[in-house]
mmCIF file of C-alpha atoms and ligand atoms in Angstrom:
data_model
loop_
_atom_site.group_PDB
_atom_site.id
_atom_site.type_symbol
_atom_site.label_atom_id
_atom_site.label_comp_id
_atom_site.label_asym_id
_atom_site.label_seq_id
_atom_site.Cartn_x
_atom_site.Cartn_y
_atom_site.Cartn_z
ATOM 1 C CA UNK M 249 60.596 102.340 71.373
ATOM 2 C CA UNK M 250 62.413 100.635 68.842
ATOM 3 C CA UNK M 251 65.219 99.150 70.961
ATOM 4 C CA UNK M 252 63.036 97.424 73.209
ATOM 5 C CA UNK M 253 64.226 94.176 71.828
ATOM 6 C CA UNK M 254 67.396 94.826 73.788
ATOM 7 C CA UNK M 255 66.105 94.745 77.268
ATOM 8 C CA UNK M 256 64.041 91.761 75.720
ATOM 9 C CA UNK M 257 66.850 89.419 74.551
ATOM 10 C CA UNK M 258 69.210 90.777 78.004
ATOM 11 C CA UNK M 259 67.542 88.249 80.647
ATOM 12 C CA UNK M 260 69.072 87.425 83.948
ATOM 13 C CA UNK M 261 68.753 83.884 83.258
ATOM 14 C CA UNK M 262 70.891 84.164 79.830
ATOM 15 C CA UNK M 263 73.371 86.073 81.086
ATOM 16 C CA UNK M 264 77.217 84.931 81.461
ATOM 17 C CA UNK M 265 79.663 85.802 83.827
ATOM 18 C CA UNK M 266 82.444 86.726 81.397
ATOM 19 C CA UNK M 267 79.882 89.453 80.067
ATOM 20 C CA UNK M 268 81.221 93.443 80.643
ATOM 21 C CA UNK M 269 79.705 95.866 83.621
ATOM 22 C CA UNK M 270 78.389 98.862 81.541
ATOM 23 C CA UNK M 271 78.793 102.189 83.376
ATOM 24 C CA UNK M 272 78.054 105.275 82.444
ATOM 25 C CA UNK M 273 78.142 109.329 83.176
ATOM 26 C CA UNK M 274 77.892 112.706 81.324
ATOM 27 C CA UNK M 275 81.481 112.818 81.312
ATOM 28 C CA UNK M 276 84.570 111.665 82.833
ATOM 29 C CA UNK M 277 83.957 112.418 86.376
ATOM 30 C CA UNK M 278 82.327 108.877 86.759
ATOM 31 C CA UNK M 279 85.533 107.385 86.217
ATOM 32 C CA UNK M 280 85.726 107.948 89.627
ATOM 33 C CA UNK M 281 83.227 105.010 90.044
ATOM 34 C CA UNK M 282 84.608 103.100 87.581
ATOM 35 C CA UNK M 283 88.164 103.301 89.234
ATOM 36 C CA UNK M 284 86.616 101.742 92.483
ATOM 37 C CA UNK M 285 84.674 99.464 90.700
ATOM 38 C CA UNK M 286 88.088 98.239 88.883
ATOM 39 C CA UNK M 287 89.918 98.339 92.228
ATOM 40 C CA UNK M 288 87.584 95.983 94.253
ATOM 41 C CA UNK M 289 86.888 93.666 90.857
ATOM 42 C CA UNK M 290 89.946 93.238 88.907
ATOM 43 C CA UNK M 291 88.177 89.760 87.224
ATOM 44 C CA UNK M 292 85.422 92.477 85.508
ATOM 45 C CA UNK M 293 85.545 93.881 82.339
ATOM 46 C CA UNK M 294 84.292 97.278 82.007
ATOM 47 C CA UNK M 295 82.116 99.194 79.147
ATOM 48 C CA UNK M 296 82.964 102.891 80.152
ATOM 49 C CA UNK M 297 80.555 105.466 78.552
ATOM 50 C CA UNK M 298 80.771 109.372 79.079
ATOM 51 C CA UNK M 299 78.340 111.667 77.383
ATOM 52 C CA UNK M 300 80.890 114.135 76.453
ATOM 53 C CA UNK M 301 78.604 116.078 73.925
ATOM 54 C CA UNK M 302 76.293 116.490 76.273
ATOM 55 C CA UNK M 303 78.049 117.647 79.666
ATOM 56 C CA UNK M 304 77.336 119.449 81.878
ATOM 57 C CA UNK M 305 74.078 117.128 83.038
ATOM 58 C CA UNK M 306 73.795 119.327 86.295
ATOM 59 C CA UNK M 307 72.353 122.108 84.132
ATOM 60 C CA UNK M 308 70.021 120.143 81.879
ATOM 61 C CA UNK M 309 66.277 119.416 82.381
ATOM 62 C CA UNK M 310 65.560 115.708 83.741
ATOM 63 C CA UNK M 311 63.194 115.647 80.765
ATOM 64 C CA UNK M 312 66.611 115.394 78.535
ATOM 65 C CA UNK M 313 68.754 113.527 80.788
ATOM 66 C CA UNK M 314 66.469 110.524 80.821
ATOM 67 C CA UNK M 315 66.058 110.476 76.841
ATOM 68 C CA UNK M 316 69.856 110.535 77.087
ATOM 69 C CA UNK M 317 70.216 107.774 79.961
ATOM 70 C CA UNK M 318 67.647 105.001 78.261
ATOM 71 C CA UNK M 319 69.661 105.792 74.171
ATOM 72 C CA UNK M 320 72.657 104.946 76.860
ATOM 73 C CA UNK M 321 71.391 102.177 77.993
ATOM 74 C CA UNK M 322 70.770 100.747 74.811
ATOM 75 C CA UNK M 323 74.282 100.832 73.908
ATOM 76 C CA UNK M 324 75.146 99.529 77.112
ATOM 77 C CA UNK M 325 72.951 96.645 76.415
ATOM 78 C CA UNK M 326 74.159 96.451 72.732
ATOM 79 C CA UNK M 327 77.631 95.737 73.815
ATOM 80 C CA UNK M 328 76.233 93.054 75.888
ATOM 81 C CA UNK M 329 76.587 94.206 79.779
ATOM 82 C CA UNK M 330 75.101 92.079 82.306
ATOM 83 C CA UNK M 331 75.145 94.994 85.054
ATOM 84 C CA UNK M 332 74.179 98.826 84.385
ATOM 85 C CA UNK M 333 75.497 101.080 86.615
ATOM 86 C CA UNK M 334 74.703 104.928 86.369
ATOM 87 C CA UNK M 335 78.132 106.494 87.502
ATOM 88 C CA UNK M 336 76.616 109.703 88.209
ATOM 89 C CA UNK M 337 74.913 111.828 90.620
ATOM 90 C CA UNK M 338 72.626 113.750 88.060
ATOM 91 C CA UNK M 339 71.297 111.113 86.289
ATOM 92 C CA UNK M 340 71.035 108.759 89.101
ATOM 93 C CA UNK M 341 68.630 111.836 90.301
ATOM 94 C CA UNK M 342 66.278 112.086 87.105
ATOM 95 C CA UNK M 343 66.705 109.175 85.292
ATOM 96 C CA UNK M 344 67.232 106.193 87.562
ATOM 97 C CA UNK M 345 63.690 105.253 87.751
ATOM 98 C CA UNK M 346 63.236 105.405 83.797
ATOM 99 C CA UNK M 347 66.295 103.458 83.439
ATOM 100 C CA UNK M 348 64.539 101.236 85.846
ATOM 101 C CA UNK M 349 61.156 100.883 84.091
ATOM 102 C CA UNK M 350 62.936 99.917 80.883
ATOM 103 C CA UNK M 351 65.046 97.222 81.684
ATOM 104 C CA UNK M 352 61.747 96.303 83.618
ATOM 105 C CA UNK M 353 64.256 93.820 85.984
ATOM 106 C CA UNK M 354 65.807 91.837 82.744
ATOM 107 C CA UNK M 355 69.048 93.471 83.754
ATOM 108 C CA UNK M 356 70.448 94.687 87.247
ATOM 109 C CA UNK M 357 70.878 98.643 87.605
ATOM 110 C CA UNK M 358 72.886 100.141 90.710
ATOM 111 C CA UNK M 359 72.499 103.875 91.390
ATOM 112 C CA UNK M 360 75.236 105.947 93.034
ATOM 113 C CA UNK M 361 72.503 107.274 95.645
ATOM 114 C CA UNK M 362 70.937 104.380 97.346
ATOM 115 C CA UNK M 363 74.436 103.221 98.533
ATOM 116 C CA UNK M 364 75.111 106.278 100.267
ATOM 117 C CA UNK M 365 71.798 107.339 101.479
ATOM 118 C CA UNK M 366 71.682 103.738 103.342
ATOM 119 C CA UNK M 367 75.011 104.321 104.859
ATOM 120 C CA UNK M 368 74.056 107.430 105.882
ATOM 121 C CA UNK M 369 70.913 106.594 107.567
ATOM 122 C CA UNK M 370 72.589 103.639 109.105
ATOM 123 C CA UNK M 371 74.811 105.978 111.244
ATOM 124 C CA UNK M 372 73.122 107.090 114.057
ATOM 125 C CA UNK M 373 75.889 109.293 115.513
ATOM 126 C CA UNK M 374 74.529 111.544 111.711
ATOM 127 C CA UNK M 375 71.476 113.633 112.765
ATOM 128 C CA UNK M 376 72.259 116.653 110.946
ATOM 129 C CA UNK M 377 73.518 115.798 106.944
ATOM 130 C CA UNK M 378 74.911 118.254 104.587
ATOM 131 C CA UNK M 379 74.666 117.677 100.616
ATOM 132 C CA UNK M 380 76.565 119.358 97.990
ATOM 133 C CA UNK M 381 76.319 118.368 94.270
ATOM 134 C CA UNK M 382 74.963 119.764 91.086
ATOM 135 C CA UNK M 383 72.132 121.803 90.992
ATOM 136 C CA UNK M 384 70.253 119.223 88.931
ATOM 137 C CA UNK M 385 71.008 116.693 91.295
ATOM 138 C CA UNK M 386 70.244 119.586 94.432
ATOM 139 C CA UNK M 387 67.171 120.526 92.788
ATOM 140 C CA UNK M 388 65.742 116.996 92.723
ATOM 141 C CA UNK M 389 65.571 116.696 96.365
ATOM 142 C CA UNK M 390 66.138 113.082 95.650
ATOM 143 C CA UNK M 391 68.467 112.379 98.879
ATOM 144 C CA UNK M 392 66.498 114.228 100.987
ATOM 145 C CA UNK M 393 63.073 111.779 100.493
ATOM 146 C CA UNK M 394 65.225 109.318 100.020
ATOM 147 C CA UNK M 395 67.193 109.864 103.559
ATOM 148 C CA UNK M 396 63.910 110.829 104.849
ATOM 149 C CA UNK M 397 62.200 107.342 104.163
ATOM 150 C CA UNK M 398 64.570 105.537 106.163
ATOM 151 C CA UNK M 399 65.615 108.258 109.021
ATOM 152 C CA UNK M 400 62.303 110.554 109.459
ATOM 153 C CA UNK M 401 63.883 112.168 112.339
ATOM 154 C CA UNK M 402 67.402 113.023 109.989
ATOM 155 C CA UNK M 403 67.507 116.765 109.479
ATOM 156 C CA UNK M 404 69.194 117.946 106.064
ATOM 157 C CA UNK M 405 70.898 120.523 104.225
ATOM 158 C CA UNK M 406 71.341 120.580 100.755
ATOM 159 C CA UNK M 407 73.479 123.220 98.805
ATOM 160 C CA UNK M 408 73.859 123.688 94.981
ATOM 161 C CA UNK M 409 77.814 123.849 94.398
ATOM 162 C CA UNK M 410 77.710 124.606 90.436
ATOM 163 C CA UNK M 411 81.544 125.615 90.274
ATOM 164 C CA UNK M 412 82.779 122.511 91.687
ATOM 165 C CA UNK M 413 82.477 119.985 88.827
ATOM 166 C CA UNK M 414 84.168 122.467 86.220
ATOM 167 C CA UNK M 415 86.887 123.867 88.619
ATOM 168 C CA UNK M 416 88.343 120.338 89.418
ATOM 169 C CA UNK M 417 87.991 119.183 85.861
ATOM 170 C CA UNK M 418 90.370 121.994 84.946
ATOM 171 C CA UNK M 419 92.288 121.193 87.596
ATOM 172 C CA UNK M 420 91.926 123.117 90.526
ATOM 173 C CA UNK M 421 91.811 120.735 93.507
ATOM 174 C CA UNK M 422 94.591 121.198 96.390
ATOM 175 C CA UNK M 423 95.449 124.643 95.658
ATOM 176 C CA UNK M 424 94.636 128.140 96.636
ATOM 177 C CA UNK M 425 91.943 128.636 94.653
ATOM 178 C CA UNK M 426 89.772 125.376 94.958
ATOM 179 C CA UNK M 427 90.543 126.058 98.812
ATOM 180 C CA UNK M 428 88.893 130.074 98.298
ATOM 181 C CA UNK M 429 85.752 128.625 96.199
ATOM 182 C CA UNK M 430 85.147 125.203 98.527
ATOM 183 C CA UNK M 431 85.671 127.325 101.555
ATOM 184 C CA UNK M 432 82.997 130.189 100.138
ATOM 185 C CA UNK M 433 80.585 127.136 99.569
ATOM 186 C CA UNK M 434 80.807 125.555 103.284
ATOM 187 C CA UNK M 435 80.340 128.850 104.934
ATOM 188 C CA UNK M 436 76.484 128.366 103.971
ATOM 189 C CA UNK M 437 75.075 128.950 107.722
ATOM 190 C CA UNK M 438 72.736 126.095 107.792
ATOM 191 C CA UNK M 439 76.145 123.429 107.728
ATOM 192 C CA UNK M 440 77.782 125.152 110.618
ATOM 193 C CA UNK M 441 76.175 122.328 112.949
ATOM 194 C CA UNK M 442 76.031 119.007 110.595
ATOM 195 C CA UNK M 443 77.770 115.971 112.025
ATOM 196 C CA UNK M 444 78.465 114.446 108.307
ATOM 197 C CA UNK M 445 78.821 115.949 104.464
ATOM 198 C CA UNK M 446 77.520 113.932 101.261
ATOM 199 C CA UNK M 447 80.034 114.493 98.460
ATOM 200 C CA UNK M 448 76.873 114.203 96.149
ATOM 201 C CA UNK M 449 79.089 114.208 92.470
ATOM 202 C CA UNK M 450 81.129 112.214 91.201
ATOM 203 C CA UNK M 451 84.265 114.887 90.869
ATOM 204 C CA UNK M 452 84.034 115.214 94.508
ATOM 205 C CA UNK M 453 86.649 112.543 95.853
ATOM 206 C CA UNK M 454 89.440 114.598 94.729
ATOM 207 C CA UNK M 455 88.145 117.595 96.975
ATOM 208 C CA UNK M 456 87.256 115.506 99.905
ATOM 209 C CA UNK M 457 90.680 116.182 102.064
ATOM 210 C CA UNK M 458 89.839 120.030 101.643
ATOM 211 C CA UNK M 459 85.799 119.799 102.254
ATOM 212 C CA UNK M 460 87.176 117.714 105.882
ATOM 213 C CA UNK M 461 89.968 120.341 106.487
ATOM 214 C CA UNK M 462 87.515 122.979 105.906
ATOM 215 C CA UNK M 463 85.173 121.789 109.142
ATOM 216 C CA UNK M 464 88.982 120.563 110.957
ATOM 217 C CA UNK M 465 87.863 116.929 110.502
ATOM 218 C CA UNK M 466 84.943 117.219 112.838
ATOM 219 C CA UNK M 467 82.884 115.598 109.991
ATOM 220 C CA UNK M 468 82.513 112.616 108.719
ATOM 221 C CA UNK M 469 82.635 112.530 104.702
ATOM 222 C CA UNK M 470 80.490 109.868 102.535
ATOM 223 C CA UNK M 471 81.653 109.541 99.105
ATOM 224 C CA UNK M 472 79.699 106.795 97.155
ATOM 225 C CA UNK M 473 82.638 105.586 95.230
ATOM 226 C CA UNK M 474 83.594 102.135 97.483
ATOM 227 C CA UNK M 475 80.011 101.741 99.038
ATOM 228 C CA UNK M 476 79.035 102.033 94.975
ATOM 229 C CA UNK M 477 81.989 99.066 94.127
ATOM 230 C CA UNK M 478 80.755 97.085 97.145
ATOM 231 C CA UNK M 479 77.047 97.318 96.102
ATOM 232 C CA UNK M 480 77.888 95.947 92.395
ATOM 233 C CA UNK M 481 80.140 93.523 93.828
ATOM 234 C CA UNK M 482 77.242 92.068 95.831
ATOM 235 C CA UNK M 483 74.756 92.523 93.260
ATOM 236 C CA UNK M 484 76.363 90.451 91.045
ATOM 237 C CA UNK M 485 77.270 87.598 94.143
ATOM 238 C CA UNK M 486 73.498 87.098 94.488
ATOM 239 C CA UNK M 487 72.771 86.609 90.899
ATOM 240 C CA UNK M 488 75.856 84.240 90.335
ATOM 241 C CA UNK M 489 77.609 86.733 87.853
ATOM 242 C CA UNK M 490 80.947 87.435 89.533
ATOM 243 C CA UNK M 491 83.358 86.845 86.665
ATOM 244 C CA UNK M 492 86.935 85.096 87.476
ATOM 245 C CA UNK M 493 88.525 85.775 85.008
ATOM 246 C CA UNK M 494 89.022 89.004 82.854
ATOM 247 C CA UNK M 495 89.804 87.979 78.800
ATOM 248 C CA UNK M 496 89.143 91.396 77.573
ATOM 249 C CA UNK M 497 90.426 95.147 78.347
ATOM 250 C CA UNK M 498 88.027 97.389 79.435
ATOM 251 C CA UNK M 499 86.837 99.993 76.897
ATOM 252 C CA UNK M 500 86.022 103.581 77.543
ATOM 253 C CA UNK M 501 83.366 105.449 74.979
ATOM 254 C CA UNK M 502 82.778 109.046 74.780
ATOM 255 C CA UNK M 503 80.092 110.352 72.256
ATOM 256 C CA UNK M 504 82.445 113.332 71.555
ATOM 257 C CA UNK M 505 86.052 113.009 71.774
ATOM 258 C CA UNK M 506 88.776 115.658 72.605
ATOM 259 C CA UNK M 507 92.322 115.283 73.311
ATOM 260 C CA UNK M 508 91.792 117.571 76.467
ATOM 261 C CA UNK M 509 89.191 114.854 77.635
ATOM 262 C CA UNK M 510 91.783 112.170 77.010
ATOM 263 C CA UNK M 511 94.240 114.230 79.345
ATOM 264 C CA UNK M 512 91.430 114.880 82.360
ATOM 265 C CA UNK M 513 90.807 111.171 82.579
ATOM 266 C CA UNK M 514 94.175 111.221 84.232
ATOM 267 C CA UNK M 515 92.892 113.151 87.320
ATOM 268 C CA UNK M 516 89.987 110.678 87.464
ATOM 269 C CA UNK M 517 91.202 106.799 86.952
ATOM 270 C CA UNK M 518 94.234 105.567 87.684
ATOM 271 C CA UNK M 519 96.163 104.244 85.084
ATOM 272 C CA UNK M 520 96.196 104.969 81.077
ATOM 273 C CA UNK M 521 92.981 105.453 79.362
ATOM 274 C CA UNK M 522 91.941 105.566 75.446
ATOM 275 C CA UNK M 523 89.247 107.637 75.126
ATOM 276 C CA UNK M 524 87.176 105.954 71.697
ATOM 277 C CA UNK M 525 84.584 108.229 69.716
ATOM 278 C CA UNK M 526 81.038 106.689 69.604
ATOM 279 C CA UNK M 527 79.161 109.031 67.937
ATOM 280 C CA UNK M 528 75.959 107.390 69.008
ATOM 281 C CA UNK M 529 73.763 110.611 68.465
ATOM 282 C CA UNK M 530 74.399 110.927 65.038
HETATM 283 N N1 DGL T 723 78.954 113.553 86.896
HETATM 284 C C1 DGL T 723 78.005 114.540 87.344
HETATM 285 C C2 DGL T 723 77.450 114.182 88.715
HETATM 286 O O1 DGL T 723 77.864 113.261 89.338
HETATM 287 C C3 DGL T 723 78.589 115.910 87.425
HETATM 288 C C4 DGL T 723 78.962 116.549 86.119
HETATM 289 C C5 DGL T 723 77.811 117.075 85.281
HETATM 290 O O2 DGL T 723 77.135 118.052 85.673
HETATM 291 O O3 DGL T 723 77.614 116.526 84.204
HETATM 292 O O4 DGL T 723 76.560 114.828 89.185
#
C-alpha cells in the first residue's frame, strides 16, 4: 500500500501530547463515543470522522468495511493523531484486527468491544448476556468468542436489531413507536432469563432507559461509551500522552455532507457541531 509511510513516520516515541485523538464511525452515531471521550478529557483535541457515503456499515461485507477502515486510518494518521479509536460497533467487529496489523503497534488503537466484553466478564453476578447490535456486528460473533475467552462458563444471546440504528437516527427514541419496535425485539424467547443486555451500537445510549424499562430494571445495561473514554484515557496515561492543554477545536469530517446529518448530530453530541466535507473517496 502506498500510504504505508504514514504508519511509518507515526511512532510512539515521536509522538506529542498536544497531537489530536482520531475517531472514527460510518456515521454519526459514534459521536456517542466521541461525546464521552470529550466529557472525561476536556484537555484532548478531537479528529471526528463519519463515513457518511458509506452508512449503513451493519449491512456491508467485512471485506469492504476494512478497505474503508485502513483509507480511514490513513487520514486519521494524515492529520496527525496520536490515538485511533474505532467509534463503532461494526467496524470494531471486521476491521479491528486489520486496523491493527497496519499500524503494526506505531500508533495505539482502542476498540469499542474489548472494554465492554471485559466488564462484562468481570461481573460475576452476569451468567446469562444478551447482545443486540447490527447484523454485521451480530453476524461476526465477535463478542461471543470474545466473552467466551475470558468467561467459558458465560452463556449468550445475540440478536440482530437492524431497525434500531435508522429508527433513532430519525428520531424515534422515547416515544410510542421506538417503545412498539424495541419491545418486539426483546420479546426474542432466549432473553427472557439474561441477568445483563450489551447495547452493542453506538446509537444505543439514547434507547437504553426503554431497553431497562422493557425487562422493569431487572437488568443490568453495558453501554461502551464511558468504559470506551476510560480505556483511552488510560491508554494514553501509560504512554505519557495525556495532553493538558487543548489549543485547537475539535474537527468533525464526514466524506459526504448533508444538512440533515448536520441536524442528527444534535441527538448524538452535546453541544454545536460543523459537519466539514472530506471527500476522501474521490
Ligand atoms: N455505528 C454503527 C455501529 O456501532 C451502526 C450504524 C451502521 O450500521 O453504520 O454498529
Amino acid at each position: 500500500r502506498k500510504n504505508d509511510r504514514f504508519a511509518i513516520r507515526h511512532s510512539i516515541s515521536y509522538m506529542a501530547r498536544n497531537q489530536p485523538i482520531g475517531i472514527f464511525d460510518s456515521g454519526i452515531g459514534g459521536l456517542t463515543v466521541a461525546n464521552a471521550v470529550s466529557g472525561l478529557l476536556p484537555e484532548e483535541e478531537i479528529i471526528y470522522f463519519g463515513d457518511t457515503a458509506h452508512l449503513p456499515y451493519g449491512d456491508k461485507s467485512a471485506e469492504s468495511i476494512q478497505h474503508y477502515s485502513l483509507r480511514i486510518t490513513d487520514f486519521l494518521l494524515e492529520k496527525n493523531c496520536k490515538l485511533i479509536l474505532i467509534a463503532c460497533n461494526t467496524a470494531s467487529a471486521a476491521a479491528f484486527e486489520t486496523v491493527e496489523k497496519y499500524l503494526n503497534g506505531n500508533v495505539p488503537l482502542v476498540n469499542v468491544i474489548d472494554p465492554v466484553v471485559e466488564a462484562v466478564a468481570a461481573d460475576l453476578s452476569i451468567r446469562k448476556i444478551g447482545i443486540i447490535g447490527t447484523k454485521g456486528t451480530i453476524k461476526s460473533g465477535v463478542y461471543e468468542q470474545k466473552l467466551k475467552a475470558l468467561r467459558p462458563d458465560l452463556e449468550t444471546v445475540a440478536l440482530a436489531t437492524a431497525l434500531l440504528a435508522s429508527m433513532i437516527e430519525a428520531g424515534f427514541y422515547n416515544n410510542s413507536v421506538s417503545q412498539a419496535v424495541i419491545n418486539s425485539y426483546l420479546a426474542y424467547p432466549d432473553f427472557s432469563d439474561i441477568q445483563g443486555m450489551i447495547m452493542a451500537c453506538t446509537h444505543y445510549p439514547l434507547i437504553e432507559k426503554e431497553v431497562a424499562s422493557y425487562f422493569n430494571q431487572r437488568i443490568k445495561i453495558f453501554n461502551s461509551n464511558n468504559l470506551v473514554a476510560n480505556r483511552v484515557k488510560k491508554t494514553l496515561e501509560q504512554l505519557d500522552l495525556l495532553n493538558d492543554a487543548r489549543q485547537n477545536p475539535h474537527h468533525f469530517y464526514v466524506s459526504d455532507f448533508t444538512e440533515s446529518f448536520e441536524q442528527t448530530t444534535k441527538i448524538f453530541f452535546q453541544g454545536e457541531i460543523h459537519l466539514e466535507h472530506s471527500p476522501i473517496w474521490e
